[in-house]
Structures are given as C-alpha cells and as structure tokens.
Short mmCIF file of C-alpha atoms and ligand atoms in Angstrom, two decimals:
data_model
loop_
_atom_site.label_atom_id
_atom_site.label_comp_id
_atom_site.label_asym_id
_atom_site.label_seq_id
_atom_site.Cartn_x
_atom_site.Cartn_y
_atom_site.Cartn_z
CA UNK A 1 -17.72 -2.85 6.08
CA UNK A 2 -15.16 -4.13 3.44
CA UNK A 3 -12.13 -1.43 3.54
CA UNK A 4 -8.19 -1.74 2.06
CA UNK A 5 -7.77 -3.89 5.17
CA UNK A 6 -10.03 -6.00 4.97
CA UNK A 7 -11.01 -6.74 1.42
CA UNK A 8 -9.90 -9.70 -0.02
CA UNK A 9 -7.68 -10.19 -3.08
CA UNK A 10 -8.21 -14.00 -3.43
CA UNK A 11 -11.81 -13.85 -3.33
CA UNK A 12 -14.32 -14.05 -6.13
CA UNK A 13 -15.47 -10.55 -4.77
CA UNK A 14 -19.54 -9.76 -4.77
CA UNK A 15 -20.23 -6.48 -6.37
CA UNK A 16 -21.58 -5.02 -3.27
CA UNK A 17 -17.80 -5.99 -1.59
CA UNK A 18 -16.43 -4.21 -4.37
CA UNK A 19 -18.23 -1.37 -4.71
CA UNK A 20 -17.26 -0.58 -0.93
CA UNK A 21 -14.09 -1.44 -2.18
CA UNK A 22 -14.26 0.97 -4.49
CA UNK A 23 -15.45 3.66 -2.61
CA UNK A 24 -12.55 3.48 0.59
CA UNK A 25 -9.65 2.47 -2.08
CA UNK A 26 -10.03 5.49 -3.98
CA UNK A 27 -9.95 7.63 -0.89
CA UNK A 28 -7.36 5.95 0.73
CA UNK A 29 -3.87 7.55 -1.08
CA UNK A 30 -5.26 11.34 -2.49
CA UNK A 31 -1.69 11.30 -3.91
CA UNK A 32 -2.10 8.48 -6.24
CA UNK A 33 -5.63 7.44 -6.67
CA UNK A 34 -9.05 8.93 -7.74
CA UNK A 35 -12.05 7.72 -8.94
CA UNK A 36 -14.21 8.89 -11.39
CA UNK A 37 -17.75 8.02 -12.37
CA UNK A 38 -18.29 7.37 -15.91
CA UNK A 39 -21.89 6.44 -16.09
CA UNK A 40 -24.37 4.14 -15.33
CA UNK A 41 -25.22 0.72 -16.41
CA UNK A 42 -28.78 -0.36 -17.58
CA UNK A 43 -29.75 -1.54 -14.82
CA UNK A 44 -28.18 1.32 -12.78
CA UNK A 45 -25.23 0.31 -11.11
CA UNK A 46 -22.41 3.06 -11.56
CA UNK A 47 -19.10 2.20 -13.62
CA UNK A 48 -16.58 3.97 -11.75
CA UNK A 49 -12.72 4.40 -13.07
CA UNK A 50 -10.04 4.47 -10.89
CA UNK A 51 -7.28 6.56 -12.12
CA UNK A 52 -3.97 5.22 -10.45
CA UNK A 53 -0.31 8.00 -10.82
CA UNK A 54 1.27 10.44 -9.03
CA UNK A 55 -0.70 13.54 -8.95
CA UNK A 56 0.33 16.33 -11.21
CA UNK A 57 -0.67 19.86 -12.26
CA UNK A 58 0.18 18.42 -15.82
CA UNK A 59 -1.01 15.61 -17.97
CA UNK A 60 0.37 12.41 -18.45
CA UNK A 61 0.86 10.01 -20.90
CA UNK A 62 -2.20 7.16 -19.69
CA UNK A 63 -2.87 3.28 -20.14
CA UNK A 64 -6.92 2.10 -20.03
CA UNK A 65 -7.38 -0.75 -18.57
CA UNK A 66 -10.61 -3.07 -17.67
CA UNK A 67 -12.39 -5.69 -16.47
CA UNK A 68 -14.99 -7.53 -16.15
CA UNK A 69 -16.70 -6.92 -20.08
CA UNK A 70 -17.64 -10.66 -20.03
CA UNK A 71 -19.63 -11.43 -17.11
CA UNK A 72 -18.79 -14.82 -15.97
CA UNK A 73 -15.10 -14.41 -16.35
CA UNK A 74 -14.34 -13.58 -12.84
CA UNK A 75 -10.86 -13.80 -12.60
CA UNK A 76 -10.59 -10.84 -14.74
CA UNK A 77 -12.15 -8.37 -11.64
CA UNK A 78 -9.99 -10.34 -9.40
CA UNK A 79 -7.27 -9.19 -11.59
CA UNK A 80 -7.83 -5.47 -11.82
CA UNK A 81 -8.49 -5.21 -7.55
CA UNK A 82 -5.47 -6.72 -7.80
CA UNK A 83 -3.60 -4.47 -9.77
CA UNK A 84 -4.65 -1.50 -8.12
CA UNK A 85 -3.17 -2.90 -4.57
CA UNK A 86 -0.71 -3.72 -6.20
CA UNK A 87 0.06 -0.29 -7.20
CA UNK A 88 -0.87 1.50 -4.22
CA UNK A 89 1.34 -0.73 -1.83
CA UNK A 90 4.36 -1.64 -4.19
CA UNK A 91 4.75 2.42 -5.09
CA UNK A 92 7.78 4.15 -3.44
CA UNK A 93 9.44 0.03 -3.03
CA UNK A 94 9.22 -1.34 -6.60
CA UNK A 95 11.72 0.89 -9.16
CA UNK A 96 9.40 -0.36 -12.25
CA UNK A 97 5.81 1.01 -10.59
CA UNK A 98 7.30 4.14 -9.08
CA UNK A 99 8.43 4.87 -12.40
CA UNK A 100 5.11 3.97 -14.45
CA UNK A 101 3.07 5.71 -11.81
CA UNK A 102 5.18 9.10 -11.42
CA UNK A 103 5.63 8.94 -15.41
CA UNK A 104 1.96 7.81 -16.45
CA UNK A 105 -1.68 7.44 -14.89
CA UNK A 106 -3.21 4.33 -15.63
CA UNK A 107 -7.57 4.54 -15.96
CA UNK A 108 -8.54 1.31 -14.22
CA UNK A 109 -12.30 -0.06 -14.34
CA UNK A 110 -12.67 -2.86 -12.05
CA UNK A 111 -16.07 -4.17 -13.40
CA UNK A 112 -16.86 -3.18 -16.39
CA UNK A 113 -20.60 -5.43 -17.20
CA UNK A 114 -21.63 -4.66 -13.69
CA UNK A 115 -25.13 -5.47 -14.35
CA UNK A 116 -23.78 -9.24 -15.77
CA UNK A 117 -21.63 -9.70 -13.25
CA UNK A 118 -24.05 -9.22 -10.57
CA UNK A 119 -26.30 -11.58 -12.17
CA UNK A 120 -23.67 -14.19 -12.41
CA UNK A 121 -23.48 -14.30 -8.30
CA UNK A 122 -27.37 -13.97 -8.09
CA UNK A 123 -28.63 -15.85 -10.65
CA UNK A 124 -26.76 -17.64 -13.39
CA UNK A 125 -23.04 -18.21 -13.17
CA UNK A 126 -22.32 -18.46 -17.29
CA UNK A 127 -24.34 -15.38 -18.27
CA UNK A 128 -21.77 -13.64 -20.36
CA UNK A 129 -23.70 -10.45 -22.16
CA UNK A 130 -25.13 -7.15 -20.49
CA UNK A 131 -28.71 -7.64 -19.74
CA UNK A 132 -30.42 -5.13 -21.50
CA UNK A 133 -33.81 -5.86 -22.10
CA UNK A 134 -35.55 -4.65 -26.20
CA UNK A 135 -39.41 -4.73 -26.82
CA UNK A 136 -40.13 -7.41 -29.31
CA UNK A 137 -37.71 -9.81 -27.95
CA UNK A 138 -37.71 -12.19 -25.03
CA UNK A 139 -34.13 -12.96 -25.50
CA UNK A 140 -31.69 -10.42 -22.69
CA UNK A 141 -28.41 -8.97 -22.69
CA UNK A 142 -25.52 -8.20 -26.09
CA UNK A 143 -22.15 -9.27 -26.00
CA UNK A 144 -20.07 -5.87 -24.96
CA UNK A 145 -17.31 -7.70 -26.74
CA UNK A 146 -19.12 -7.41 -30.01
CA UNK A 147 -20.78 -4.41 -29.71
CA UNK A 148 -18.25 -1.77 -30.56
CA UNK A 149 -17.72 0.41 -33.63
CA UNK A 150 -14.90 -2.07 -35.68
CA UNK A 151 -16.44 -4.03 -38.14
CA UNK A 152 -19.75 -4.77 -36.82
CA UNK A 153 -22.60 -6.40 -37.63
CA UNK A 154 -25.61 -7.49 -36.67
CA UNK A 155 -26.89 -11.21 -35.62
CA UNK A 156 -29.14 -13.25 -33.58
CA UNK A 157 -30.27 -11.54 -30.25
CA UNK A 158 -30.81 -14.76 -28.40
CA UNK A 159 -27.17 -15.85 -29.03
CA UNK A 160 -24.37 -15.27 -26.53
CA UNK A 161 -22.48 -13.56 -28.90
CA UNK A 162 -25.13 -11.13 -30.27
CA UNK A 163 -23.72 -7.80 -31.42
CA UNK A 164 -26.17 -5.66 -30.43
CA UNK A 165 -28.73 -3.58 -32.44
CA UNK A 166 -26.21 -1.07 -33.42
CA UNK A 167 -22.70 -0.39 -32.61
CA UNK A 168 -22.79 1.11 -28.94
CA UNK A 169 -26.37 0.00 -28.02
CA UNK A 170 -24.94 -1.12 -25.12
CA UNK A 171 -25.34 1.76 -22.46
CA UNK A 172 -22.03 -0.09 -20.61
CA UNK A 173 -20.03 0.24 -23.98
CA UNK A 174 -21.29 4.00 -25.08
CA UNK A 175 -19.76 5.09 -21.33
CA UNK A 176 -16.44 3.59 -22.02
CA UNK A 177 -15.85 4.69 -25.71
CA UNK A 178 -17.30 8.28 -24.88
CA UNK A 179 -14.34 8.39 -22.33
CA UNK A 180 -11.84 6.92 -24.08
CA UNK A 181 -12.53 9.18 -27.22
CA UNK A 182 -12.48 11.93 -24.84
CA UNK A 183 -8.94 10.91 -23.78
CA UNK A 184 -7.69 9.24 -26.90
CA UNK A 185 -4.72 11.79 -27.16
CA UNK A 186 -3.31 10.59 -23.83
CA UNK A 187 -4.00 7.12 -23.78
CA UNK A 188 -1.37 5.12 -25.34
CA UNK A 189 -2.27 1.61 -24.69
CA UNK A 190 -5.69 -0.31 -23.98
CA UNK A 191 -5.39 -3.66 -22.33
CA UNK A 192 -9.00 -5.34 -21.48
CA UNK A 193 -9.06 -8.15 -19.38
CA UNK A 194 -10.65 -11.44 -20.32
CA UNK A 195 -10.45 -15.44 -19.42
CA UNK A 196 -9.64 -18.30 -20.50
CA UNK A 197 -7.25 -19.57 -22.63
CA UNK A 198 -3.54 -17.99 -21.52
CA UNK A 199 -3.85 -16.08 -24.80
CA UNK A 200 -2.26 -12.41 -25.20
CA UNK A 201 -4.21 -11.27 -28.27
CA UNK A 202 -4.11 -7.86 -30.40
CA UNK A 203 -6.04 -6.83 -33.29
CA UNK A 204 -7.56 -7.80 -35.35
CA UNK A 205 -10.11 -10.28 -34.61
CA UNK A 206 -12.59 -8.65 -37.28
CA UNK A 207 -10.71 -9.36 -40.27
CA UNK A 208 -7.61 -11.86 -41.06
CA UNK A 209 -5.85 -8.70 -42.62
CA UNK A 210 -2.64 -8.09 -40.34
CA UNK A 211 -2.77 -5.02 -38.54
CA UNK A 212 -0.53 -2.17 -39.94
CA UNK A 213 1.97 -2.33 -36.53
CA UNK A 214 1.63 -6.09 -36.64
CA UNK A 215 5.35 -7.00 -35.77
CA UNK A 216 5.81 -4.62 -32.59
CA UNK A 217 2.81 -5.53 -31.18
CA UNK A 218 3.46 -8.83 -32.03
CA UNK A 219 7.27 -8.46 -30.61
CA UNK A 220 6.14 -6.81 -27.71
CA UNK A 221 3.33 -10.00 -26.73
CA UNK A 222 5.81 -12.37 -27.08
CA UNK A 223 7.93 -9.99 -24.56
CA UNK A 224 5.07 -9.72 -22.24
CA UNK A 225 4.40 -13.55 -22.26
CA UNK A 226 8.42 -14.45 -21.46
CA UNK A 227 7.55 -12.45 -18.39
CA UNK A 228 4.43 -14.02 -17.86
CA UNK A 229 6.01 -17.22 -18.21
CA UNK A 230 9.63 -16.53 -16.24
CA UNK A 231 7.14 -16.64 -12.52
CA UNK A 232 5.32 -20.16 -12.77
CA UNK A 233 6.01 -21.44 -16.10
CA UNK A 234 2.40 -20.82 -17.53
CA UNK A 235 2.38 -20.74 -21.02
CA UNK A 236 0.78 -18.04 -22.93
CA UNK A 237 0.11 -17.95 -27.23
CA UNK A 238 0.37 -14.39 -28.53
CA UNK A 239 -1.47 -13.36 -31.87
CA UNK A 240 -4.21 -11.14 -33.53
CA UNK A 241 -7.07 -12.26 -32.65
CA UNK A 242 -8.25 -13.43 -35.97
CA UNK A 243 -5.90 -16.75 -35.95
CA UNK A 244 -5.19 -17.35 -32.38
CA UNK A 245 -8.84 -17.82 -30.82
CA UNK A 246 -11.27 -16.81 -33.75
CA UNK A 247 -12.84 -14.62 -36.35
CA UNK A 248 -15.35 -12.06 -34.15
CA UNK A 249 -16.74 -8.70 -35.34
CA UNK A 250 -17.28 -5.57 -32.56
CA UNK A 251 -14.40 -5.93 -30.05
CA UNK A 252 -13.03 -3.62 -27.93
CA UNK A 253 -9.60 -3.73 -28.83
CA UNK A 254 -9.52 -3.74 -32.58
CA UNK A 255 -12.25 -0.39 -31.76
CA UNK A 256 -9.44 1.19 -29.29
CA UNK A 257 -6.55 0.30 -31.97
CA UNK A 258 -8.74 1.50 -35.05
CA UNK A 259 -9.17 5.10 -32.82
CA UNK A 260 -5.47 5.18 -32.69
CA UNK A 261 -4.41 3.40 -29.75
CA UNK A 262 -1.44 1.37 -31.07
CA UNK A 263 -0.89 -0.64 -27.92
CA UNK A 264 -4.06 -2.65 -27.95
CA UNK A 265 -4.33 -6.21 -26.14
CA UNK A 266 -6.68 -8.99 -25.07
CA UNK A 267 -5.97 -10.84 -22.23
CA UNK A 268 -7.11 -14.50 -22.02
CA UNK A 269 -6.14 -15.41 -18.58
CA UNK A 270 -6.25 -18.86 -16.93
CA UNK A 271 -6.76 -21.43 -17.51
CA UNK A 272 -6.41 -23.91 -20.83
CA UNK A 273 -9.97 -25.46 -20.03
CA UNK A 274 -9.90 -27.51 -16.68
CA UNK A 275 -11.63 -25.05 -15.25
CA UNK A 276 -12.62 -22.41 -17.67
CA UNK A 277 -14.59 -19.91 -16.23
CA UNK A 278 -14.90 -21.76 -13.06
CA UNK A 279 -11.11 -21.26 -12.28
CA UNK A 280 -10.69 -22.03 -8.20
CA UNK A 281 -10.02 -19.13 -5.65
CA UNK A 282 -6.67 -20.99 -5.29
CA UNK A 283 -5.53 -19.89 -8.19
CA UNK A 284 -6.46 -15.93 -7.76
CA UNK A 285 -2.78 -15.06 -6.29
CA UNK A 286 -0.86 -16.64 -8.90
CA UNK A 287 -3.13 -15.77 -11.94
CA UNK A 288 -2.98 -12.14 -10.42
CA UNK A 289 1.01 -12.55 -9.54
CA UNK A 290 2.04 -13.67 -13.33
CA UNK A 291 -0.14 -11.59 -15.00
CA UNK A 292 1.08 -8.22 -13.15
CA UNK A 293 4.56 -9.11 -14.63
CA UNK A 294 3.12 -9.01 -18.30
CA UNK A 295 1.12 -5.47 -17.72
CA UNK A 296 4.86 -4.37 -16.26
CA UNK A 297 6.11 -5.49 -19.50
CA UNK A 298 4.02 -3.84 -21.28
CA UNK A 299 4.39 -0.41 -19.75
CA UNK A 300 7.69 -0.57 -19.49
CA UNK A 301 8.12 -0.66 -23.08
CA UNK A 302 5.81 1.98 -23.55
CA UNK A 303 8.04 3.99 -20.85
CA UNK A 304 11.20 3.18 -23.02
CA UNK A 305 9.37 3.89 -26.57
N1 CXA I 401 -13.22 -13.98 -23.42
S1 CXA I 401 -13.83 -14.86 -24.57
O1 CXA I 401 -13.67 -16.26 -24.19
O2 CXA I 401 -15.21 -14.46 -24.77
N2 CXA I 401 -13.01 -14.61 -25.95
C1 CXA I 401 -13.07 -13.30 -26.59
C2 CXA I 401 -12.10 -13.30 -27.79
C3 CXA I 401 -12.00 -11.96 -28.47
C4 CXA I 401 -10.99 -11.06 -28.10
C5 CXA I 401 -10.88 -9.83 -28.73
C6 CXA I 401 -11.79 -9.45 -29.73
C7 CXA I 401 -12.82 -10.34 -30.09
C8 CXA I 401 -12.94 -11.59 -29.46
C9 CXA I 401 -14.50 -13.07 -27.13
O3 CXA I 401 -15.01 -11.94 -26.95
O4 CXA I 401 -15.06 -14.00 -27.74
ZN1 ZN I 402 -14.29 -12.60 -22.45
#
C-alpha cells in the first residue's frame, strides 16, 4: 500500500495512489496536518482538504490552495503532493515554512475534478471538464473553471469550456465555494493550480476592467516570478487574466477575489507548449522545486503585510 515512504513525488500519481496517499499523509504528523472531507464529487469520489500548520487552540490567518480543477493538467496534483511533503519534512529546518506554518494554516486540496482526473488515466487523457451527466444532452462534463459565481454565463454544453447550467451546477465547485465562504474571514489568499503556459495570473479574466488592488497584486506576481525564475531560469508572464491568456467568464479566482480574498492567483505551470499537458515525469521535481519558491513568495508577503 502507497504510504509517506513510499509514494512517489515524480510520478503522474493514479487517484487510487493518491487517495491512499491521502489517507496515511494526513495521519502521519497530528501536529501539523489534518484532513477534512468536504464533499463528494458526482460521481462519488470524496474531495478531501488537507489543512497543513501548527496546531492551535486559536485560529489562524489561512491560504486555500488547489489542484487539479482542469482534469488533464496533471502536473498541477503533482504540485500540491508536492507541497504538502514539502511542508511536512522541511518544517522545524526551513526558517520561511516554520514560520508560515506556526503563523498560518494553509487548506490544501490535492485533486480537486476527481471524477475528470480519474477519467483522464482510464479513459481519455485531454478530458478537461467534470463529467456530470444532464437529461436532454449527450454532451458530459462543465468546465469548473467557468462555472463559478463572477460574471457568468451560459454557452454550449458540448464545448470544453461550457459554463455550466448555472453558476455552481457543478457539485465539485458548490463543495469548494460552500467552504471557502464558510472560511472567507480567515482565508487571505487563494492560489489554484493550473498548466501550461508559465503564466502567474490574477483577476480578472471576466472583464478587461483592472481590478481595484491591481498594482500589489501585480507587484507581488512579478515578486513571486523573480523567485520562480532565480532556481532554473524559467520564465514566467504575470497579469490579470483578461490580457495575459484570454477573456473567460466563471473562474475561480476572480469568484475568490470578488468574495474578498485580495490575494487571488492562477498558476499556469510548465511548460510554453512542447509538451503542454503532456509535460514528462522528468520534469515533476523541477516544476514542483521552482514553483514552491513562488508560493513562499507569496506567503511571505502575506506574513510581512
Ligand atoms: N488552465 S487553462 O489552460 O485552462 N487556462 C485557464 C485560464 C484562466 C485562468 C483564470 C480564470 C479564467 C481562465 C482556463 O480556465 O482557461
Ligand atoms: Zn486549467
């Protein structure tokens, strides 16, 4: 059975390794890691979050992270196992994750299309959407990316981008916006994992209107991509979303921002297009090693703020 020791980091990961995964990772360190089930996707599967920070009688500050909304993009689950090693065997060693984990908890969900993502390794390896299934139409699945509360609307359920029926159709995306209005007072960033494209993107994608705390987040991207760049040299763009990859209604992080979550980014990881989706196993470690620096960046700031 896959356990801490034996699970793989620079793997493309089935979702039966990491579920097991799951399940002996958050029982492995009762001081700094729980896990909490938020719901169930449509076709079942549970969406558990793993919250990562020194245990405390009081409540801290948090940052929401996940993975995993676009189903094909497998790096992105590759980067959030990561992460949470990361955390769990750098703490006490590295000054800047002691600090972020004794000063904040950070909500972590590995896998966040489960359903998708499982059908990617079964079935079809560019699926992107959930794969809900609607009498009256013989097309599957909504784009979780599009299929949030900020300036939605509807279009074509067969295409790969289809919103959804209504904002929060999506069983996968009601779970995670019921929690994170739940928490919204403690949460101070959202950071959502995507590939490709080495973009760092914040809101807003919805409209070409510049959000109201444009220049710090913009300052702080830029910050986060130095980092990024200072390991291996990979080159990042930073931007709202709008004008850096596209125009796109119903994302998560223009949703999070519009709730009040200033700190609100995209992540485009690797690569530019060689690859795309299809990014080799060989490049897991130093996708995962580069991109740890940037989420560092990023909470430092919001340690220093
Ligand atoms: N990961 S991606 O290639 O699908 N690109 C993202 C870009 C994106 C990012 C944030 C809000 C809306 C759109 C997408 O959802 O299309
Ligand atoms: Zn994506």
């Amino acid at each position: 059975k896959a356990s801490p020791r034996t699970h793989s980091y620079t793997k493309y990961n089935s979702w039966d390794k990491i579920q097991s995964w799951i399940a002996s990772i958050s029982s492995s360190n009762p001081n700094l890691i729980s896990k909490q089930v938020i719901g169930n996707t449509y076709e079942g599967r549970p969406m558990t979050i793993l919250k990562l920070g020194k245990k405390s009688s009081s409540t801290k500050p948090a940052i929401f992270m996940d993975c995993g909304i676009h189903a094909r993009e497998w790096i992105s689950p590759a980067f959030c196992q990561w992460f949470v090693k990361e955390a769990l065997s750098t703490y006490g060693s590295d000054s800047q994750m002691t600090s972020l984990l004794d000063q904040m908890d950070v909500f972590v969900l590995p896998v966040f299309n489960v359903d998708g993502y499982d059908y990617t390794h079964k079935s079809n390896r560019m699926w992107r959407k959930t794969r809900s299934k609607k009498s009256g139409s013989s097309c599957i699945g909504a784009d979780p990316n599009r299929n949030w509360n900020a300036g939605w609307s509807s279009s074509n359920p067969c295409s790969d981008t289809f919103c959804g029926y209504s904002p929060e159709s999506e069983i996968e995306v009601k779970n995670v916006a019921d929690f994170i209005r739940r928490n919204k007072s403690i949460i101070k960033a959202y950071l959502t994992i995507h590939s490709y494209s080495q973009l760092l993107l914040f809101p807003y994608s919805y409209t070409y209107d510049l959000a109201e705390h444009h220049s710090e987040l913009l300052k702080v991207a830029e910050g986060a991509s130095a980092a990024l760049r200072s390991l291996y040299g990979t080159r990042y763009t930073s931007g709202p979303g709008a004008t850096t990859i596209y125009p796109a209604a119903g994302g998560s992080d223009d949703w999070a921002y519009d709730l009040g979550v200033k700190y609100s980014y995209t992540f485009e990881l690797r690569d530019t297009g060689r690859y795309g989706f299809l990014l080799p196993e060989s490049e897991i470690k130093p996708t995962c090693e580069e991109t740890m620096l940037a989420v560092k960046y990023i909470a430092a700031y919001l340690l220093c703020t």
